[in-house]
Amino acid sequence: MKWFVVLALSCCAIFLNAGTAFAAAPDLTGAWHFVLDTPGGDRESDADFHIDGDKVTGKYGKADVAGTFKDGKMSLAFTVDTDEAGSGTLKLVGALDGDAITGNWEFTDYNGTFKATRAAAGGAAAPAPSPAPAPSPAPAPAPAPNNR
């Protein structure tokens, strides 16, 4: 009978720990806000990704996305049209860390770094919090009365 109790408790421990062993895999699915650091200043764009196995599809601005996502690493290459540099292949290679992706981008003769943040439930990425306003200066003390 003791062996049955030990076996039952062992099975319970295994099932209770299964939740941590099978934690959710990193997921790129959803809306993202990208900021590319470029020689002409930051370039921002919104994207919406879908995952099917290791394959990434979706939209980056108006462009159709194509690429892969495996083990937290993203590799995308797709055609975009820009007013400044014309048409070309934009390559985005980065790593997912929670609700942020950081990495490098390449487009024609240009390259740099980027950061993307997962968009809030309403669609757009949550804006950075505003700094707290500076406290008002304390009023100057009133002069002491002169009682002479």
PDB file of C-alpha atoms in Angstrom:
ATOM      1  CA  MET A   1       0.000   0.000   0.000  1.00  0.00           C
ATOM      2  CA  LYS A   2       2.865   2.376   0.786  1.00  0.00           C
ATOM      3  CA  TRP A   3       4.251   1.994  -2.736  1.00  0.00           C
ATOM      4  CA  PHE A   4       0.840   3.033  -4.124  1.00  0.00           C
ATOM      5  CA  VAL A   5       0.812   6.246  -2.038  1.00  0.00           C
ATOM      6  CA  VAL A   6       4.392   7.046  -3.095  1.00  0.00           C
ATOM      7  CA  LEU A   7       3.509   6.405  -6.744  1.00  0.00           C
ATOM      8  CA  ALA A   8       0.386   8.576  -6.533  1.00  0.00           C
ATOM      9  CA  LEU A   9       2.292  11.458  -4.894  1.00  0.00           C
ATOM     10  CA  SER A  10       5.057  11.179  -7.495  1.00  0.00           C
ATOM     11  CA  CYS A  11       2.519  11.365 -10.317  1.00  0.00           C
ATOM     12  CA  CYS A  12       0.910  14.446  -8.740  1.00  0.00           C
ATOM     13  CA  ALA A  13       4.309  16.147  -8.452  1.00  0.00           C
ATOM     14  CA  ILE A  14       5.077  15.403 -12.096  1.00  0.00           C
ATOM     15  CA  PHE A  15       1.756  16.829 -13.291  1.00  0.00           C
ATOM     16  CA  LEU A  16       2.073  19.924 -11.085  1.00  0.00           C
ATOM     17  CA  ASN A  17       5.565  20.637 -12.449  1.00  0.00           C
ATOM     18  CA  ALA A  18       4.483  20.018 -16.042  1.00  0.00           C
ATOM     19  CA  GLY A  19       3.229  23.624 -16.301  1.00  0.00           C
ATOM     20  CA  THR A  20       6.741  24.971 -15.835  1.00  0.00           C
ATOM     21  CA  ALA A  21       8.293  22.372 -18.116  1.00  0.00           C
ATOM     22  CA  PHE A  22       5.883  23.240 -20.923  1.00  0.00           C
ATOM     23  CA  ALA A  23       5.977  27.033 -20.613  1.00  0.00           C
ATOM     24  CA  ALA A  24       4.711  28.973 -23.602  1.00  0.00           C
ATOM     25  CA  ALA A  25       7.252  29.313 -26.378  1.00  0.00           C
ATOM     26  CA  PRO A  26       8.239  32.823 -27.480  1.00  0.00           C
ATOM     27  CA  ASP A  27       5.683  34.119 -29.959  1.00  0.00           C
ATOM     28  CA  LEU A  28       6.033  36.823 -32.591  1.00  0.00           C
ATOM     29  CA  THR A  29       2.326  36.796 -33.478  1.00  0.00           C
ATOM     30  CA  GLY A  30       0.561  40.142 -33.222  1.00  0.00           C
ATOM     31  CA  ALA A  31       0.988  43.851 -33.794  1.00  0.00           C
ATOM     32  CA  TRP A  32       4.385  45.541 -33.433  1.00  0.00           C
ATOM     33  CA  HIS A  33       5.745  49.083 -33.625  1.00  0.00           C
ATOM     34  CA  PHE A  34       9.217  49.287 -35.239  1.00  0.00           C
ATOM     35  CA  VAL A  35      11.714  52.119 -34.895  1.00  0.00           C
ATOM     36  CA  LEU A  36      14.658  51.860 -37.295  1.00  0.00           C
ATOM     37  CA  ASP A  37      17.726  53.939 -36.498  1.00  0.00           C
ATOM     38  CA  THR A  38      18.757  55.434 -39.866  1.00  0.00           C
ATOM     39  CA  PRO A  39      21.314  58.052 -40.976  1.00  0.00           C
ATOM     40  CA  GLY A  40      18.361  60.368 -41.714  1.00  0.00           C
ATOM     41  CA  GLY A  41      16.787  59.872 -38.272  1.00  0.00           C
ATOM     42  CA  ASP A  42      14.383  57.338 -36.815  1.00  0.00           C
ATOM     43  CA  ARG A  43      11.942  55.688 -39.230  1.00  0.00           C
ATOM     44  CA  GLU A  44       8.811  54.226 -37.644  1.00  0.00           C
ATOM     45  CA  SER A  45       6.460  51.611 -39.010  1.00  0.00           C
ATOM     46  CA  ASP A  46       3.786  49.287 -37.698  1.00  0.00           C
ATOM     47  CA  ALA A  47       3.720  45.586 -38.460  1.00  0.00           C
ATOM     48  CA  ASP A  48       1.384  42.662 -37.901  1.00  0.00           C
ATOM     49  CA  PHE A  49       2.887  39.169 -37.890  1.00  0.00           C
ATOM     50  CA  HIS A  50       1.393  35.686 -38.099  1.00  0.00           C
ATOM     51  CA  ILE A  51       3.273  32.463 -37.386  1.00  0.00           C
ATOM     52  CA  ASP A  52       2.718  29.073 -39.001  1.00  0.00           C
ATOM     53  CA  GLY A  53       5.369  26.695 -37.694  1.00  0.00           C
ATOM     54  CA  ASP A  54       8.644  28.562 -38.346  1.00  0.00           C
ATOM     55  CA  LYS A  55       7.171  30.668 -41.163  1.00  0.00           C
ATOM     56  CA  VAL A  56       6.364  34.362 -40.616  1.00  0.00           C
ATOM     57  CA  THR A  57       3.797  36.187 -42.751  1.00  0.00           C
ATOM     58  CA  GLY A  58       1.851  39.391 -42.334  1.00  0.00           C
ATOM     59  CA  LYS A  59       2.325  43.083 -43.062  1.00  0.00           C
ATOM     60  CA  TYR A  60       5.073  45.612 -42.417  1.00  0.00           C
ATOM     61  CA  GLY A  61       3.406  48.894 -43.279  1.00  0.00           C
ATOM     62  CA  LYS A  62       1.887  48.082 -46.679  1.00  0.00           C
ATOM     63  CA  ALA A  63       4.499  45.429 -47.575  1.00  0.00           C
ATOM     64  CA  ASP A  64       3.861  41.681 -47.412  1.00  0.00           C
ATOM     65  CA  VAL A  65       6.200  40.040 -44.893  1.00  0.00           C
ATOM     66  CA  ALA A  66       8.127  36.824 -45.538  1.00  0.00           C
ATOM     67  CA  GLY A  67      10.600  35.123 -43.229  1.00  0.00           C
ATOM     68  CA  THR A  68      11.240  32.757 -40.372  1.00  0.00           C
ATOM     69  CA  PHE A  69      11.059  32.711 -36.580  1.00  0.00           C
ATOM     70  CA  LYS A  70      12.726  29.943 -34.614  1.00  0.00           C
ATOM     71  CA  ASP A  71      14.128  29.707 -31.084  1.00  0.00           C
ATOM     72  CA  GLY A  72      13.326  33.376 -30.429  1.00  0.00           C
ATOM     73  CA  LYS A  73      15.213  34.552 -33.542  1.00  0.00           C
ATOM     74  CA  MET A  74      13.501  36.423 -36.391  1.00  0.00           C
ATOM     75  CA  SER A  75      14.811  36.663 -39.953  1.00  0.00           C
ATOM     76  CA  LEU A  76      12.685  38.566 -42.477  1.00  0.00           C
ATOM     77  CA  ALA A  77      13.371  39.705 -46.065  1.00  0.00           C
ATOM     78  CA  PHE A  78      10.666  41.366 -48.164  1.00  0.00           C
ATOM     79  CA  THR A  79      10.218  44.052 -50.803  1.00  0.00           C
ATOM     80  CA  VAL A  80       9.318  47.588 -49.749  1.00  0.00           C
ATOM     81  CA  ASP A  81       8.853  50.802 -51.720  1.00  0.00           C
ATOM     82  CA  THR A  82      10.124  54.049 -50.211  1.00  0.00           C
ATOM     83  CA  ASP A  83       9.862  57.643 -51.388  1.00  0.00           C
ATOM     84  CA  GLU A  84      13.503  58.311 -50.531  1.00  0.00           C
ATOM     85  CA  ALA A  85      15.368  55.237 -51.797  1.00  0.00           C
ATOM     86  CA  GLY A  86      12.895  53.551 -54.153  1.00  0.00           C
ATOM     87  CA  SER A  87      12.137  49.844 -54.158  1.00  0.00           C
ATOM     88  CA  GLY A  88      14.318  47.207 -52.531  1.00  0.00           C
ATOM     89  CA  THR A  89      14.551  44.326 -50.126  1.00  0.00           C
ATOM     90  CA  LEU A  90      14.305  45.160 -46.435  1.00  0.00           C
ATOM     91  CA  LYS A  91      16.025  42.606 -44.203  1.00  0.00           C
ATOM     92  CA  LEU A  92      15.238  42.502 -40.495  1.00  0.00           C
ATOM     93  CA  VAL A  93      17.183  40.107 -38.268  1.00  0.00           C
ATOM     94  CA  GLY A  94      16.565  40.199 -34.552  1.00  0.00           C
ATOM     95  CA  ALA A  95      15.818  38.448 -31.303  1.00  0.00           C
ATOM     96  CA  LEU A  96      12.607  38.452 -29.289  1.00  0.00           C
ATOM     97  CA  ASP A  97      12.915  39.236 -25.596  1.00  0.00           C
ATOM     98  CA  GLY A  98       9.502  39.422 -23.917  1.00  0.00           C
ATOM     99  CA  ASP A  99       7.548  42.173 -25.658  1.00  0.00           C
ATOM    100  CA  ALA A 100      10.518  43.632 -27.549  1.00  0.00           C
ATOM    101  CA  ILE A 101      12.532  42.696 -30.601  1.00  0.00           C
ATOM    102  CA  THR A 102      15.988  44.162 -31.165  1.00  0.00           C
ATOM    103  CA  GLY A 103      18.297  43.615 -34.074  1.00  0.00           C
ATOM    104  CA  ASN A 104      19.722  44.880 -37.341  1.00  0.00           C
ATOM    105  CA  TRP A 105      18.189  46.018 -40.621  1.00  0.00           C
ATOM    106  CA  GLU A 106      19.520  46.311 -44.183  1.00  0.00           C
ATOM    107  CA  PHE A 107      18.002  48.075 -47.196  1.00  0.00           C
ATOM    108  CA  THR A 108      19.942  48.590 -50.447  1.00  0.00           C
ATOM    109  CA  ASP A 109      23.167  50.382 -49.377  1.00  0.00           C
ATOM    110  CA  TYR A 110      21.863  51.299 -45.919  1.00  0.00           C
ATOM    111  CA  ASN A 111      21.876  49.457 -42.596  1.00  0.00           C
ATOM    112  CA  GLY A 112      21.433  50.036 -38.908  1.00  0.00           C
ATOM    113  CA  THR A 113      19.730  48.798 -35.781  1.00  0.00           C
ATOM    114  CA  PHE A 114      16.072  48.593 -34.820  1.00  0.00           C
ATOM    115  CA  LYS A 115      13.842  48.061 -31.846  1.00  0.00           C
ATOM    116  CA  ALA A 116      10.240  46.921 -31.991  1.00  0.00           C
ATOM    117  CA  THR A 117       7.724  46.837 -29.175  1.00  0.00           C
ATOM    118  CA  ARG A 118       4.597  44.737 -28.992  1.00  0.00           C
ATOM    119  CA  ALA A 119       1.491  46.845 -29.551  1.00  0.00           C
ATOM    120  CA  ALA A 120      -1.025  47.244 -26.744  1.00  0.00           C
ATOM    121  CA  ALA A 121      -4.328  45.382 -26.988  1.00  0.00           C
ATOM    122  CA  GLY A 122      -5.924  48.375 -28.749  1.00  0.00           C
ATOM    123  CA  GLY A 123      -3.525  48.206 -31.699  1.00  0.00           C
ATOM    124  CA  ALA A 124      -0.806  50.835 -31.355  1.00  0.00           C
ATOM    125  CA  ALA A 125       2.224  50.328 -29.177  1.00  0.00           C
ATOM    126  CA  ALA A 126       1.913  51.840 -25.752  1.00  0.00           C
ATOM    127  CA  PRO A 127       3.530  55.278 -25.673  1.00  0.00           C
ATOM    128  CA  ALA A 128       6.398  55.937 -23.307  1.00  0.00           C
ATOM    129  CA  PRO A 129       5.191  57.428 -20.028  1.00  0.00           C
ATOM    130  CA  SER A 130       5.491  61.192 -19.724  1.00  0.00           C
ATOM    131  CA  PRO A 131       7.950  62.456 -17.157  1.00  0.00           C
ATOM    132  CA  ALA A 132       6.382  63.736 -13.952  1.00  0.00           C
ATOM    133  CA  PRO A 133       5.998  67.519 -13.879  1.00  0.00           C
ATOM    134  CA  ALA A 134       8.556  69.395 -11.809  1.00  0.00           C
ATOM    135  CA  PRO A 135       7.244  70.440  -8.405  1.00  0.00           C
ATOM    136  CA  SER A 136       6.263  74.089  -8.037  1.00  0.00           C
ATOM    137  CA  PRO A 137       8.764  76.136  -6.075  1.00  0.00           C
ATOM    138  CA  ALA A 138       7.780  76.779  -2.484  1.00  0.00           C
ATOM    139  CA  PRO A 139       6.478  80.299  -1.884  1.00  0.00           C
ATOM    140  CA  ALA A 140       8.955  82.694  -0.270  1.00  0.00           C
ATOM    141  CA  PRO A 141       8.327  83.216   3.443  1.00  0.00           C
ATOM    142  CA  ALA A 142       6.531  86.443   4.360  1.00  0.00           C
ATOM    143  CA  PRO A 143       8.769  89.109   5.872  1.00  0.00           C
ATOM    144  CA  ALA A 144       8.632  89.387   9.643  1.00  0.00           C
ATOM    145  CA  PRO A 145       6.601  92.368  10.860  1.00  0.00           C
ATOM    146  CA  ASN A 146       8.611  95.355  12.067  1.00  0.00           C
ATOM    147  CA  ASN A 147       7.154  96.311  15.498  1.00  0.00           C
ATOM    148  CA  ARG A 148       9.213  99.375  16.478  1.00  0.00           C
TER     149      ARG A 148
END
